[in-house]
Amino acid sequence: MSFWRALLRGTGLTRSAEVESPKTALPTHMDHVEEPSAPIPEQVSAPVASVPATVPAALSEGARPGTGSSGSRVPTAGMRAAALERTLQSLVERLGTEHPDTITARNNLATKYAQMGRRQSAVQQFELALGEAVAVYGDDHPRTEIIRENLAWAFEDAGRPADAAGQWETLLGQRESQFGPADEDTVEARTRLAVCYRRSGRVDAAIAHYERAIEDVASTERREDLRLGLSAALSMTGRYEEAGSQLRMVLAARRRRLGKGHLDTLTVHHRLGRAHTQAGRADEAVEVLREAYRVALNSSGDPEVRRLTLRLRRDLAGAPSSASGFRRSTRSYGWSSR
């Protein structure tokens, strides 16, 4: 656990369930932060931190809609949100907007909105909570930083990467100065900043942060994911050879770690073939796609691999100068190219 995570525990804040947006319920195998082939949908699973607040015990996050063992009605998500709204309103009336309990209640309401997919409402409440936290605690207080991170995730979830980048910039500066560049939370902030820069069109800045994060990250798997993000950013600037180089490194690492027939390995193999196609290197694209196709056929018991096999088949059929060789190869594996 990093120092930042330990600090969260020390302040009594905990992480709630992750929030998926339709991006933002986006990646698939991503967000770890792996970003699939172009066009690259990025799933953002947005973790949000919630602060304990005074709400009825029956409104715990583990409760499910339906009837409890005692026969009482178990509250739905909407009922929980309504209870949190009442709690917040009561605290505002009794204590004012800048009391610590009110700030806590607003953060928790925003968290519930995010979990329910009420993205704009979540953003609005997190923005208010952040302004109040800055006024009460200051910019560098742990609770302020937690709410700022929640707001950054909420902006991403709402499809506002430029706004999210502004919050990640602040968080990156704070974490780098407090914990150093190699701390896992500093690297996470830099990674999210790179993703948001890329998604908002600031591709050169994204490349610089991906490259720095690759240098600083400790985890081998996270480094692979970062290389995939860097590859996508390089492709956006037309630097296809450099993008392919990143993909080749990830492919070699995953073959060693997972085996050549693993879905995560095959996904990168496919992406490398597509990168060659983008670069206009038709012969290399056909060679890479055909090899990936053959490996996928031998590993097609997994439904996800089966779907990838069909995409590889489609891309091979559409690759320049590949038609005759593809027809021969598919017949030899018991497939028809028609």
Short mmCIF file of C-alpha atoms in Angstrom, two decimals:
data_model
loop_
_atom_site.label_atom_id
_atom_site.label_comp_id
_atom_site.label_asym_id
_atom_site.label_seq_id
_atom_site.Cartn_x
_atom_site.Cartn_y
_atom_site.Cartn_z
CA MET A 1 0.00 0.00 0.00
CA SER A 2 1.34 3.42 -0.89
CA PHE A 3 1.67 6.24 1.60
CA TRP A 4 -1.34 7.94 0.00
CA ARG A 5 -3.55 4.89 0.56
CA ALA A 6 -2.33 4.67 4.16
CA LEU A 7 -3.21 8.32 4.58
CA LEU A 8 -6.75 7.66 3.34
CA ARG A 9 -7.13 4.98 5.98
CA GLY A 10 -5.81 7.32 8.63
CA THR A 11 -8.45 9.93 7.82
CA GLY A 12 -11.26 7.38 7.96
CA LEU A 13 -12.10 7.57 4.24
CA THR A 14 -12.72 4.40 2.31
CA ARG A 15 -13.09 3.45 -1.33
CA SER A 16 -16.57 2.68 -2.52
CA ALA A 17 -17.62 0.42 -5.38
CA GLU A 18 -16.26 1.36 -8.78
CA VAL A 19 -18.35 3.43 -11.14
CA GLU A 20 -18.60 2.40 -14.79
CA SER A 21 -19.71 4.78 -17.43
CA PRO A 22 -20.68 3.78 -20.93
CA LYS A 23 -16.72 5.11 -21.57
CA THR A 24 -16.39 5.43 -19.56
CA ALA A 25 -18.35 2.00 -19.09
CA LEU A 26 -15.64 2.10 -21.56
CA PRO A 27 -12.71 -0.45 -21.77
CA THR A 28 -13.18 -3.91 -21.68
CA HIS A 29 -9.84 -5.08 -20.67
CA MET A 30 -8.78 -1.69 -20.10
CA ASP A 31 -8.97 0.64 -17.78
CA HIS A 32 -6.65 -1.32 -15.77
CA VAL A 33 -5.75 1.36 -18.19
CA GLU A 34 -5.13 -0.73 -21.16
CA GLU A 35 -6.58 0.93 -24.20
CA PRO A 36 -7.67 -1.27 -27.08
CA SER A 37 -7.01 -0.78 -30.75
CA ALA A 38 -8.09 2.28 -32.67
CA PRO A 39 -10.61 3.71 -32.49
CA ILE A 40 -9.79 3.35 -28.84
CA PRO A 41 -12.76 3.34 -26.51
CA GLU A 42 -11.49 3.83 -23.02
CA GLN A 43 -13.38 2.47 -20.23
CA VAL A 44 -13.06 4.49 -17.18
CA SER A 45 -13.91 2.64 -14.09
CA ALA A 46 -14.08 5.57 -11.73
CA PRO A 47 -13.23 4.77 -8.14
CA VAL A 48 -14.72 7.22 -5.70
CA ALA A 49 -14.00 7.62 -2.03
CA SER A 50 -16.80 8.04 0.42
CA VAL A 51 -16.71 9.48 3.90
CA PRO A 52 -18.71 7.92 6.71
CA ALA A 53 -21.85 9.94 7.29
CA THR A 54 -24.77 9.72 9.65
CA VAL A 55 -27.42 7.86 7.65
CA PRO A 56 -29.82 5.09 8.68
CA ALA A 57 -28.15 1.71 9.09
CA ALA A 58 -30.63 0.16 6.67
CA LEU A 59 -29.13 2.26 3.89
CA SER A 60 -25.85 0.39 3.82
CA GLU A 61 -24.27 -0.12 0.39
CA GLY A 62 -24.55 -3.88 0.69
CA ALA A 63 -28.34 -3.85 0.83
CA ARG A 64 -30.26 -5.03 -2.23
CA PRO A 65 -33.73 -4.12 -3.40
CA GLY A 66 -36.30 -6.56 -2.11
CA THR A 67 -37.47 -7.78 1.25
CA GLY A 68 -35.16 -8.29 4.21
CA SER A 69 -35.17 -11.29 6.56
CA SER A 70 -37.45 -9.45 8.95
CA GLY A 71 -39.95 -8.77 6.18
CA SER A 72 -39.03 -5.08 5.95
CA ARG A 73 -38.46 -3.52 2.56
CA VAL A 74 -34.78 -3.22 1.63
CA PRO A 75 -34.12 0.19 0.06
CA THR A 76 -33.29 0.64 -3.61
CA ALA A 77 -30.47 2.84 -4.90
CA GLY A 78 -32.98 5.63 -5.46
CA MET A 79 -34.19 5.35 -1.87
CA ARG A 80 -30.62 5.52 -0.61
CA ALA A 81 -29.97 8.60 -2.71
CA ALA A 82 -33.12 10.23 -1.38
CA ALA A 83 -32.00 9.53 2.20
CA LEU A 84 -28.59 11.07 1.48
CA GLU A 85 -30.31 14.11 -0.05
CA ARG A 86 -32.37 14.56 3.11
CA THR A 87 -29.29 14.16 5.28
CA LEU A 88 -27.44 16.81 3.28
CA GLN A 89 -30.37 19.23 3.36
CA SER A 90 -30.69 18.84 7.12
CA LEU A 91 -26.99 19.49 7.68
CA VAL A 92 -27.02 22.55 5.43
CA GLU A 93 -29.93 23.99 7.39
CA ARG A 94 -28.44 23.23 10.81
CA LEU A 95 -24.71 23.68 10.28
CA GLY A 96 -24.22 25.56 7.00
CA THR A 97 -22.50 24.55 3.77
CA GLU A 98 -18.93 24.77 5.05
CA HIS A 99 -19.23 22.54 8.09
CA PRO A 100 -17.10 19.37 7.83
CA ASP A 101 -20.17 17.12 8.30
CA THR A 102 -21.96 18.91 5.44
CA ILE A 103 -18.94 18.50 3.16
CA THR A 104 -18.82 14.81 4.05
CA ALA A 105 -22.52 14.38 3.31
CA ARG A 106 -22.24 16.19 -0.05
CA ASN A 107 -19.30 14.01 -1.09
CA ASN A 108 -21.27 10.90 -0.19
CA LEU A 109 -24.32 12.05 -2.11
CA ALA A 110 -22.16 12.77 -5.16
CA THR A 111 -20.64 9.30 -4.80
CA LYS A 112 -24.09 7.72 -4.80
CA TYR A 113 -25.09 9.73 -7.88
CA ALA A 114 -21.94 8.51 -9.66
CA GLN A 115 -22.69 4.91 -8.75
CA MET A 116 -26.22 5.32 -10.13
CA GLY A 117 -24.98 6.78 -13.43
CA ARG A 118 -26.33 10.27 -12.67
CA ARG A 119 -23.16 11.80 -14.05
CA GLN A 120 -24.05 15.47 -14.27
CA SER A 121 -25.55 15.49 -10.79
CA ALA A 122 -22.41 13.79 -9.46
CA VAL A 123 -20.18 16.40 -11.10
CA GLN A 124 -22.27 19.25 -9.72
CA GLN A 125 -22.14 17.95 -6.15
CA PHE A 126 -18.43 17.09 -6.28
CA GLU A 127 -17.68 20.61 -7.58
CA LEU A 128 -19.61 22.13 -4.68
CA ALA A 129 -17.93 19.78 -2.19
CA LEU A 130 -14.49 20.64 -3.55
CA GLY A 131 -15.09 24.38 -3.26
CA GLU A 132 -16.31 23.95 0.30
CA ALA A 133 -13.38 21.67 1.20
CA VAL A 134 -10.84 24.15 -0.15
CA ALA A 135 -12.45 26.89 1.94
CA VAL A 136 -12.48 24.79 5.12
CA TYR A 137 -9.39 22.58 4.85
CA GLY A 138 -7.20 24.21 2.22
CA ASP A 139 -5.91 22.81 -1.07
CA ASP A 140 -3.41 20.33 0.40
CA HIS A 141 -5.57 18.64 3.01
CA PRO A 142 -6.11 14.88 2.43
CA ARG A 143 -9.90 15.27 2.40
CA THR A 144 -9.67 18.01 -0.21
CA GLU A 145 -7.44 15.82 -2.35
CA ILE A 146 -9.86 12.90 -2.09
CA ILE A 147 -12.79 15.04 -3.22
CA ARG A 148 -10.67 16.49 -6.05
CA GLU A 149 -9.84 12.97 -7.25
CA ASN A 150 -13.52 12.05 -7.09
CA LEU A 151 -14.31 15.09 -9.21
CA ALA A 152 -11.61 14.16 -11.73
CA TRP A 153 -13.10 10.67 -12.12
CA ALA A 154 -16.59 12.14 -12.38
CA PHE A 155 -15.49 14.47 -15.18
CA GLU A 156 -14.01 11.51 -17.04
CA ASP A 157 -17.16 9.50 -16.50
CA ALA A 158 -19.20 12.40 -17.88
CA GLY A 159 -17.05 12.59 -21.04
CA ARG A 160 -15.26 15.82 -20.07
CA PRO A 161 -11.57 14.88 -20.36
CA ALA A 162 -10.28 18.47 -20.57
CA ASP A 163 -11.97 19.32 -17.26
CA ALA A 164 -10.69 16.09 -15.72
CA ALA A 165 -7.16 16.95 -16.88
CA GLY A 166 -7.24 20.17 -14.87
CA GLN A 167 -7.93 18.24 -11.68
CA TRP A 168 -5.34 15.53 -12.44
CA GLU A 169 -2.74 18.27 -13.09
CA THR A 170 -3.28 19.59 -9.58
CA LEU A 171 -3.22 16.13 -8.04
CA LEU A 172 -0.06 15.19 -9.93
CA GLY A 173 1.75 18.28 -8.69
CA GLN A 174 0.70 17.64 -5.10
CA ARG A 175 1.60 13.95 -5.10
CA GLU A 176 4.89 14.43 -6.88
CA SER A 177 6.02 17.03 -4.34
CA GLN A 178 4.78 15.03 -1.33
CA PHE A 179 5.60 11.44 -2.29
CA GLY A 180 7.96 11.58 -5.28
CA PRO A 181 7.50 10.61 -8.94
CA ALA A 182 7.64 6.83 -8.45
CA ASP A 183 4.89 6.57 -5.82
CA GLU A 184 2.02 4.47 -7.16
CA ASP A 185 -0.50 7.27 -6.64
CA THR A 186 1.74 9.79 -8.40
CA VAL A 187 2.04 7.39 -11.33
CA GLU A 188 -1.74 6.88 -11.32
CA ALA A 189 -2.34 10.64 -11.48
CA ARG A 190 0.19 10.97 -14.32
CA THR A 191 -1.42 8.09 -16.19
CA ARG A 192 -4.90 9.56 -15.92
CA LEU A 193 -3.55 12.93 -16.99
CA ALA A 194 -1.97 11.34 -20.07
CA VAL A 195 -5.26 9.61 -20.95
CA CYS A 196 -7.24 12.83 -20.55
CA TYR A 197 -4.73 14.82 -22.60
CA ARG A 198 -4.95 12.25 -25.36
CA ARG A 199 -8.72 12.17 -25.34
CA SER A 200 -8.93 15.97 -25.40
CA GLY A 201 -6.49 16.33 -28.31
CA ARG A 202 -3.35 17.38 -26.41
CA VAL A 203 -1.45 14.45 -27.87
CA ASP A 204 2.13 15.71 -27.52
CA ALA A 205 1.57 16.38 -23.82
CA ALA A 206 -0.01 12.94 -23.48
CA ILE A 207 3.04 11.29 -25.06
CA ALA A 208 5.39 13.08 -22.66
CA HIS A 209 3.42 11.90 -19.62
CA TYR A 210 3.08 8.33 -20.89
CA GLU A 211 6.83 8.17 -21.40
CA ARG A 212 7.52 9.53 -17.91
CA ALA A 213 5.02 7.16 -16.31
CA ILE A 214 6.67 4.20 -18.06
CA GLU A 215 9.98 5.22 -16.48
CA ASP A 216 8.48 5.57 -13.00
CA VAL A 217 6.00 2.68 -12.74
CA ALA A 218 7.04 -0.38 -10.75
CA SER A 219 4.50 -2.93 -12.00
CA THR A 220 5.33 -4.89 -15.14
CA GLU A 221 1.66 -5.23 -16.08
CA ARG A 222 1.02 -1.52 -15.60
CA ARG A 223 4.02 -0.75 -17.78
CA GLU A 224 2.49 -2.86 -20.54
CA ASP A 225 -0.77 -0.95 -20.26
CA LEU A 226 1.07 2.37 -20.40
CA ARG A 227 2.92 1.27 -23.53
CA LEU A 228 -0.43 0.52 -25.14
CA GLY A 229 -1.64 4.03 -24.30
CA LEU A 230 1.60 5.51 -25.61
CA SER A 231 1.23 3.49 -28.82
CA ALA A 232 -2.26 4.91 -29.34
CA ALA A 233 -1.03 8.47 -28.80
CA LEU A 234 1.91 7.99 -31.17
CA SER A 235 -0.44 6.65 -33.84
CA MET A 236 -2.56 9.77 -33.52
CA THR A 237 0.46 11.86 -34.53
CA GLY A 238 1.39 9.60 -37.45
CA ARG A 239 4.43 8.13 -35.67
CA TYR A 240 3.49 4.62 -36.70
CA GLU A 241 6.93 3.04 -36.48
CA GLU A 242 7.33 4.18 -32.87
CA ALA A 243 3.78 3.03 -32.10
CA GLY A 244 4.57 -0.39 -33.55
CA SER A 245 7.74 -0.59 -31.49
CA GLN A 246 5.72 -0.14 -28.29
CA LEU A 247 3.27 -2.83 -29.38
CA ARG A 248 6.08 -5.26 -30.20
CA MET A 249 7.51 -4.81 -26.68
CA VAL A 250 4.13 -5.49 -25.11
CA LEU A 251 3.54 -8.49 -27.37
CA ALA A 252 6.89 -10.04 -26.43
CA ALA A 253 6.27 -9.42 -22.71
CA ARG A 254 2.79 -10.94 -22.80
CA ARG A 255 3.94 -13.99 -24.72
CA ARG A 256 6.48 -14.63 -21.96
CA ARG A 257 4.06 -13.90 -19.14
CA LEU A 258 0.75 -15.25 -20.46
CA GLY A 259 1.51 -17.37 -23.51
CA LYS A 260 0.87 -16.59 -27.15
CA GLY A 261 -2.70 -17.93 -27.13
CA HIS A 262 -3.97 -15.81 -24.22
CA LEU A 263 -6.67 -13.29 -25.12
CA ASP A 264 -4.63 -10.32 -23.82
CA THR A 265 -1.65 -11.42 -25.92
CA LEU A 266 -3.75 -11.98 -29.03
CA THR A 267 -5.41 -8.57 -28.62
CA VAL A 268 -2.02 -6.87 -28.84
CA HIS A 269 -0.99 -9.15 -31.72
CA HIS A 270 -4.11 -8.05 -33.60
CA ARG A 271 -3.43 -4.44 -32.78
CA LEU A 272 0.11 -4.70 -34.14
CA GLY A 273 -1.26 -5.97 -37.45
CA ARG A 274 -3.69 -3.06 -37.60
CA ALA A 275 -0.84 -0.66 -36.84
CA HIS A 276 1.07 -1.98 -39.86
CA THR A 277 -2.05 -1.46 -41.96
CA GLN A 278 -2.35 2.14 -40.74
CA ALA A 279 1.28 2.72 -41.64
CA GLY A 280 0.67 1.44 -45.19
CA ARG A 281 2.92 -1.60 -44.69
CA ALA A 282 0.58 -4.12 -46.27
CA ASP A 283 2.93 -7.10 -46.47
CA GLU A 284 3.93 -6.84 -42.81
CA ALA A 285 0.29 -6.33 -41.81
CA VAL A 286 -0.74 -9.52 -43.62
CA GLU A 287 2.12 -11.50 -42.09
CA VAL A 288 1.31 -10.36 -38.53
CA LEU A 289 -2.46 -10.77 -38.91
CA ARG A 290 -2.09 -14.23 -40.46
CA GLU A 291 0.15 -15.37 -37.60
CA ALA A 292 -2.29 -13.99 -35.02
CA TYR A 293 -5.17 -15.67 -36.85
CA ARG A 294 -3.49 -19.08 -36.78
CA VAL A 295 -2.71 -18.78 -33.07
CA ALA A 296 -6.27 -17.66 -32.34
CA LEU A 297 -7.75 -20.62 -34.23
CA ASN A 298 -5.80 -22.97 -31.97
CA SER A 299 -7.06 -21.14 -28.86
CA SER A 300 -10.66 -20.53 -29.88
CA GLY A 301 -12.31 -22.43 -27.02
CA ASP A 302 -12.63 -19.10 -25.21
CA PRO A 303 -15.67 -17.17 -26.56
CA GLU A 304 -13.73 -13.90 -26.43
CA VAL A 305 -10.89 -15.45 -28.45
CA ARG A 306 -13.49 -16.75 -30.90
CA ARG A 307 -14.80 -13.23 -31.41
CA LEU A 308 -11.28 -11.92 -31.87
CA THR A 309 -10.66 -14.67 -34.43
CA LEU A 310 -13.58 -13.38 -36.48
CA ARG A 311 -12.18 -9.84 -36.35
CA LEU A 312 -8.77 -11.11 -37.44
CA ARG A 313 -10.40 -12.99 -40.30
CA ARG A 314 -12.22 -9.82 -41.38
CA ASP A 315 -9.07 -7.69 -41.22
CA LEU A 316 -7.07 -10.28 -43.12
CA ALA A 317 -9.68 -10.47 -45.85
CA GLY A 318 -9.58 -6.69 -46.21
CA ALA A 319 -5.80 -6.32 -46.14
CA PRO A 320 -4.23 -5.33 -49.49
CA SER A 321 -2.71 -8.21 -51.49
CA SER A 322 -3.84 -10.77 -48.92
CA ALA A 323 -6.89 -12.31 -50.55
CA SER A 324 -5.40 -15.35 -52.27
CA GLY A 325 -3.10 -16.29 -49.39
CA PHE A 326 -5.92 -15.77 -46.91
CA ARG A 327 -8.27 -18.05 -48.83
CA ARG A 328 -5.64 -20.78 -48.85
CA SER A 329 -4.90 -20.38 -45.13
CA THR A 330 -8.56 -20.42 -44.09
CA ARG A 331 -9.26 -23.54 -46.14
CA SER A 332 -6.32 -25.28 -44.49
CA TYR A 333 -7.84 -24.56 -41.07
CA GLY A 334 -11.33 -25.68 -42.04
CA TRP A 335 -12.75 -22.18 -42.59
CA SER A 336 -14.40 -20.68 -45.62
CA SER A 337 -13.51 -17.13 -46.51
CA ARG A 338 -17.03 -16.58 -47.83
#
